[in-house]
């Protein structure tokens, strides 16, 4: 029998927990909520009927508990798809690799992963404090090109339209696209705008924001907002969704990203109370996720 995945690849600490998350297999649920801000973890878990365990290492805070009979873990990812690479791989390892033998299990678990985050709107009619459910994610970041994956014909058509309408600088990353898990997306019709979310590799110039310096692509916000293909539009942008949807596809997990809009980039407005909008998103989404 092989010795399994090497110590340098699947890194376990003295507690037998996975390297960055510091969580052991029995400590993680199969329904996962991800949030960017570590402080937001307690804002989700305070709605749990029972908290079973709390774990923390670096910016990765995990609370596992129950809403009714549904066991849920809420995990903070920090900002960006580079952190999503760590969180999605370690969540997958926790359920799909036997830590004793270091072998991939024969029966694989498909996690349900829902991001509850904040985002900037690219449409005048999607105001601050509104909610968006991401039907698709387009990645302008550089994470997924390090993996291989399969797209559906519909995804490839939409991606082709995007590449035709939004011309990025030649040295920028090549955009990629994935759809949400349909069975999760369909639960969030009422009270949510639905559309394509663009994931950017930064908050300032990669989202067309300029405090000082100069933008290489000053038309970015206009071009993203004007994109249209078969009545599909880009609603918003943020910094994690493409990595979650993309690694979800690679590893066989079902993913959805929900956002509270805190900035409207067309109107130049920012929410007067973004924390209240996020709190409302959590209170709205959690019972639906747990159902
Ligand atoms: C930027 O301010 C951060 O906010 C958004 C972006 O994706 C990025 O992580 O999400 P979170 O509020 O979930 O962190
Ligand atoms: N998060 C982002 O990434 N962008 C915004 O404009 C607001 C929140």
Coordinates of C-alpha atoms and ligand atoms in Angstrom, one line a residue:
X1 CA 0.0 0.0 0.0
X2 CA 1.3 3.5 -0.9
X3 CA 2.3 5.9 1.9
X4 CA -0.3 8.4 0.6
X5 CA -0.1 12.1 0.1
X6 CA 3.3 13.5 1.3
X7 CA 3.7 15.5 4.5
X8 CA 4.8 18.5 2.4
X9 CA 1.5 18.5 0.4
X10 CA -1.2 17.6 3.0
X11 CA 0.2 19.5 6.0
X12 CA -1.3 18.4 9.4
X13 CA -0.4 20.1 12.7
X14 CA 0.2 18.5 16.2
X15 CA -3.5 18.4 16.8
X16 CA -4.0 16.4 13.6
X17 CA -5.7 19.5 12.1
X18 CA -5.3 20.9 8.6
X19 CA -2.5 23.5 8.3
X20 CA -4.2 26.9 7.7
X21 CA -7.7 26.3 9.1
X22 CA -6.5 24.3 12.2
X23 CA -9.7 22.2 11.9
X24 CA -9.9 18.4 12.2
X25 CA -12.2 16.3 10.0
X26 CA -14.8 15.7 12.7
X27 CA -15.0 19.5 13.4
X28 CA -16.3 20.5 10.0
X29 CA -19.9 20.3 8.7
X30 CA -20.9 19.5 5.1
X31 CA -22.9 22.7 4.7
X32 CA -20.4 25.6 4.7
X33 CA -20.9 29.4 4.9
X34 CA -17.8 31.5 3.9
X35 CA -17.4 35.1 4.9
X36 CA -14.5 37.4 4.1
X37 CA -14.3 39.2 7.4
X38 CA -13.2 37.0 10.4
X39 CA -15.4 39.3 12.6
X40 CA -18.4 38.2 10.5
X41 CA -18.2 34.6 11.7
X42 CA -19.7 35.4 15.1
X43 CA -22.4 37.4 13.4
X44 CA -23.4 34.2 11.6
X45 CA -23.0 31.8 14.4
X46 CA -24.9 33.9 16.9
X47 CA -28.0 32.8 14.9
X48 CA -27.1 29.1 15.4
X49 CA -29.3 27.1 17.9
X50 CA -26.2 25.5 19.2
X51 CA -22.4 26.0 18.7
X52 CA -20.4 22.9 18.8
X53 CA -16.9 24.2 18.4
X54 CA -14.8 27.3 17.6
X55 CA -11.4 27.2 15.9
X56 CA -9.0 29.9 14.7
X57 CA -5.6 30.2 13.0
X58 CA -4.5 33.4 11.2
X59 CA -7.5 35.0 9.5
X60 CA -9.3 31.7 9.3
X61 CA -12.0 31.5 12.0
X62 CA -14.4 28.6 12.0
X63 CA -17.5 28.1 14.1
X64 CA -19.4 24.8 13.7
X65 CA -23.0 24.3 15.1
X66 CA -26.6 23.6 14.3
X67 CA -29.5 25.5 12.8
X68 CA -32.4 23.2 13.6
X69 CA -31.1 19.8 12.5
X70 CA -28.7 21.1 9.9
X71 CA -25.1 21.1 10.9
X72 CA -23.3 24.2 9.5
X73 CA -19.7 25.5 9.6
X74 CA -19.1 29.2 9.0
X75 CA -15.5 29.9 7.9
X76 CA -13.7 33.2 7.3
X77 CA -11.6 33.3 4.2
X78 CA -10.0 36.8 4.4
X79 CA -9.8 38.7 1.1
X80 CA -9.1 37.4 -2.3
X81 CA -9.0 34.2 -4.5
X82 CA -5.5 33.4 -3.2
X83 CA -7.1 32.7 0.2
X84 CA -9.9 30.8 -1.5
X85 CA -7.3 28.4 -2.9
X86 CA -6.3 27.6 0.7
X87 CA -9.8 27.4 2.2
X88 CA -11.4 25.4 -0.6
X89 CA -8.6 22.9 -0.8
X90 CA -8.4 22.4 3.0
X91 CA -12.2 22.1 3.3
X92 CA -12.1 19.4 0.6
X93 CA -9.2 17.6 2.3
X94 CA -11.2 17.6 5.6
X95 CA -14.0 15.6 4.0
X96 CA -12.4 13.7 1.1
X97 CA -9.0 12.6 2.4
X98 CA -8.4 10.1 5.1
X99 CA -5.9 11.9 7.4
X100 CA -4.7 8.6 9.0
X101 CA -3.8 6.9 5.7
X102 CA -3.3 10.1 3.7
X103 CA -5.3 8.5 0.8
X104 CA -8.2 10.1 -1.1
X105 CA -11.4 8.4 0.1
X106 CA -13.4 6.1 -2.2
X107 CA -16.7 7.8 -1.5
X108 CA -16.4 11.6 -2.1
X109 CA -18.4 14.2 -0.2
X110 CA -19.9 17.1 -2.2
X111 CA -20.0 20.1 0.2
X112 CA -22.7 22.9 -0.1
X113 CA -20.7 26.1 0.1
X114 CA -22.5 29.5 0.3
X115 CA -20.5 32.8 0.4
X116 CA -22.1 35.7 2.3
X117 CA -20.1 38.8 1.4
X118 CA -20.1 42.4 0.4
X119 CA -19.9 43.8 -3.1
X120 CA -19.9 46.8 -5.5
X121 CA -22.9 47.2 -7.9
X122 CA -22.3 47.9 -11.5
X123 CA -25.9 48.8 -12.4
X124 CA -27.6 52.1 -11.5
X125 CA -30.8 50.2 -10.6
X126 CA -29.1 47.9 -8.1
X127 CA -28.7 50.3 -5.1
X128 CA -26.6 50.1 -2.0
X129 CA -28.1 47.7 0.6
X130 CA -29.7 45.5 -2.1
X131 CA -28.8 41.8 -2.3
X132 CA -27.4 39.9 -5.3
X133 CA -27.3 36.2 -6.0
X134 CA -24.5 35.3 -8.4
X135 CA -25.8 33.2 -11.3
X136 CA -22.3 33.1 -12.7
X137 CA -18.8 34.2 -11.8
X138 CA -16.3 35.6 -14.2
X139 CA -12.7 35.5 -12.9
X140 CA -10.3 38.3 -13.8
X141 CA -7.9 36.9 -11.2
X142 CA -5.3 34.3 -11.9
X143 CA -6.2 31.3 -9.7
X144 CA -8.1 28.9 -11.9
X145 CA -5.5 28.8 -14.7
X146 CA -3.3 26.8 -12.3
X147 CA -5.9 23.9 -12.4
X148 CA -7.7 22.1 -15.2
X149 CA -11.5 22.0 -15.5
X150 CA -14.4 21.4 -17.8
X151 CA -16.9 24.1 -18.8
X152 CA -20.4 23.5 -20.1
X153 CA -21.3 24.7 -23.7
X154 CA -23.5 27.4 -22.2
X155 CA -20.6 28.7 -20.0
X156 CA -18.3 28.8 -23.0
X157 CA -20.8 30.8 -25.0
X158 CA -21.2 33.4 -22.2
X159 CA -17.4 33.5 -21.7
X160 CA -16.8 34.1 -25.5
X161 CA -19.3 36.9 -25.4
X162 CA -17.5 38.5 -22.4
X163 CA -14.1 38.2 -24.1
X164 CA -15.6 39.9 -27.2
X165 CA -17.2 42.8 -25.3
X166 CA -14.7 43.5 -22.5
X167 CA -11.2 43.8 -23.9
X168 CA -8.7 43.6 -21.1
X169 CA -5.1 44.7 -21.4
X170 CA -3.0 41.9 -23.1
X171 CA -0.9 41.4 -20.0
X172 CA -4.0 41.0 -17.7
X173 CA -5.2 37.5 -16.7
X174 CA -7.4 35.6 -19.2
X175 CA -11.0 35.6 -17.9
X176 CA -12.7 32.4 -16.9
X177 CA -16.3 31.6 -16.1
X178 CA -18.4 29.2 -14.0
X179 CA -22.1 29.0 -13.1
X180 CA -23.6 28.7 -9.6
X181 CA -25.0 25.4 -8.4
X182 CA -28.6 25.6 -9.8
X183 CA -30.2 23.9 -6.8
X184 CA -28.8 26.6 -4.5
X185 CA -29.4 29.5 -6.8
X186 CA -33.1 28.7 -7.2
X187 CA -33.7 29.1 -3.5
X188 CA -32.8 32.8 -3.6
X189 CA -35.3 34.4 -6.1
X190 CA -37.3 36.6 -3.9
X191 CA -35.5 39.7 -2.5
X192 CA -32.4 39.1 -4.6
X193 CA -31.2 40.6 -7.9
X194 CA -29.6 37.8 -9.9
X195 CA -26.8 38.2 -12.4
X196 CA -23.2 37.7 -13.3
X197 CA -20.5 38.6 -10.7
X198 CA -17.1 39.6 -11.8
X199 CA -14.2 38.7 -9.4
X200 CA -11.3 41.1 -9.4
X201 CA -7.7 40.6 -8.3
X202 CA -7.8 43.8 -6.2
X203 CA -10.1 46.5 -4.8
X204 CA -8.7 49.6 -6.4
X205 CA -7.4 49.7 -10.0
X206 CA -8.7 46.1 -10.7
X207 CA -12.2 47.5 -9.8
X208 CA -11.6 50.8 -11.7
X209 CA -11.0 52.8 -8.5
X210 CA -8.4 55.5 -8.6
X211 CA -7.2 57.4 -5.5
X212 CA -3.7 58.2 -6.9
X213 CA -1.7 56.9 -9.9
X214 CA -3.2 56.0 -13.3
X215 CA -5.6 53.3 -14.5
X216 CA -4.5 51.0 -17.4
X217 CA -8.1 50.3 -18.2
X218 CA -10.2 53.4 -17.4
X219 CA -13.3 52.0 -19.3
X220 CA -13.5 48.9 -17.1
X221 CA -16.6 49.9 -15.1
X222 CA -18.5 51.1 -18.2
X223 CA -17.6 48.0 -20.2
X224 CA -18.6 45.6 -17.4
X225 CA -21.9 47.5 -16.7
X226 CA -22.8 47.5 -20.5
X227 CA -22.1 43.8 -21.0
X228 CA -25.1 42.0 -22.4
X229 CA -25.7 38.5 -23.8
X230 CA -29.0 36.8 -24.2
X231 CA -30.5 39.0 -21.5
X232 CA -27.7 38.3 -19.1
X233 CA -25.9 41.2 -17.4
X234 CA -23.1 41.8 -15.0
X235 CA -24.6 43.0 -11.7
X236 CA -21.6 43.4 -9.4
X237 CA -18.0 42.8 -8.6
X238 CA -16.0 41.5 -5.6
X239 CA -12.9 39.4 -4.8
X240 CA -13.7 35.7 -4.1
X241 CA -16.7 34.3 -6.1
X242 CA -14.8 33.0 -9.2
X243 CA -12.3 31.1 -7.0
X244 CA -15.2 29.5 -5.1
X245 CA -17.2 28.5 -8.2
X246 CA -14.1 27.4 -10.0
X247 CA -12.6 25.3 -7.3
X248 CA -16.1 24.0 -6.5
X249 CA -16.2 22.7 -10.1
X250 CA -12.6 21.2 -9.9
X251 CA -13.3 19.4 -6.6
X252 CA -17.0 18.6 -7.0
X253 CA -18.6 20.9 -4.5
X254 CA -21.9 22.9 -5.0
X255 CA -21.4 26.6 -4.6
X256 CA -23.4 29.9 -4.4
X257 CA -22.3 33.5 -3.7
X258 CA -24.7 36.0 -2.1
X259 CA -23.7 39.6 -1.7
X260 CA -24.9 42.7 0.2
X261 CA -24.2 45.7 -2.1
X262 CA -22.2 48.3 -0.1
X263 CA -21.1 50.5 -3.0
X264 CA -22.9 51.6 -6.2
X265 CA -20.1 52.5 -8.7
X266 CA -22.4 54.1 -11.2
X267 CA -23.9 56.5 -8.8
X268 CA -20.7 56.9 -6.7
X269 CA -22.6 55.9 -3.5
X270 CA -21.5 53.9 -0.4
X271 CA -23.9 52.4 2.1
X272 CA -24.6 54.5 5.2
X273 CA -24.6 51.3 7.2
X274 CA -23.0 48.3 5.5
X275 CA -22.9 46.2 8.6
X276 CA -26.7 46.5 8.9
X277 CA -27.0 45.3 5.2
X278 CA -24.8 42.3 5.9
X279 CA -26.7 41.5 9.1
X280 CA -29.9 41.5 7.1
X281 CA -28.3 39.3 4.4
X282 CA -27.3 36.8 7.1
X283 CA -30.7 36.8 8.7
X284 CA -32.4 36.3 5.3
X285 CA -30.0 33.7 3.9
X286 CA -29.3 31.4 6.9
X287 CA -32.8 29.9 7.3
X288 CA -32.9 29.2 3.6
X289 CA -29.5 27.6 3.6
X290 CA -30.4 25.5 6.6
X291 CA -33.8 24.4 5.2
Ligands
LIG1 C1 -13.2 44.0 0.0 O1 -13.6 45.1 0.8 C2 -13.7 42.7 0.5 O2 -15.2 42.8 0.6 C3 -15.8 41.8 -0.3 C4 -14.7 41.5 -1.3 O3 -15.0 40.3 -2.0 C5 -13.5 41.6 -0.5 O4 -13.2 40.4 0.2 O5 -16.2 40.6 0.4 P1 -16.3 40.4 2.0 O6 -17.0 41.5 2.6 O7 -16.9 39.1 2.2 O8 -14.8 40.3 2.4
LIG2 N1 -16.3 44.7 -2.1 C1 -15.6 44.9 -3.2 O1 -14.8 44.0 -3.6 N2 -15.9 46.0 -3.9 C2 -16.7 46.9 -3.5 O2 -16.9 47.9 -4.2 C3 -17.4 46.7 -2.3 C4 -17.1 45.6 -1.6

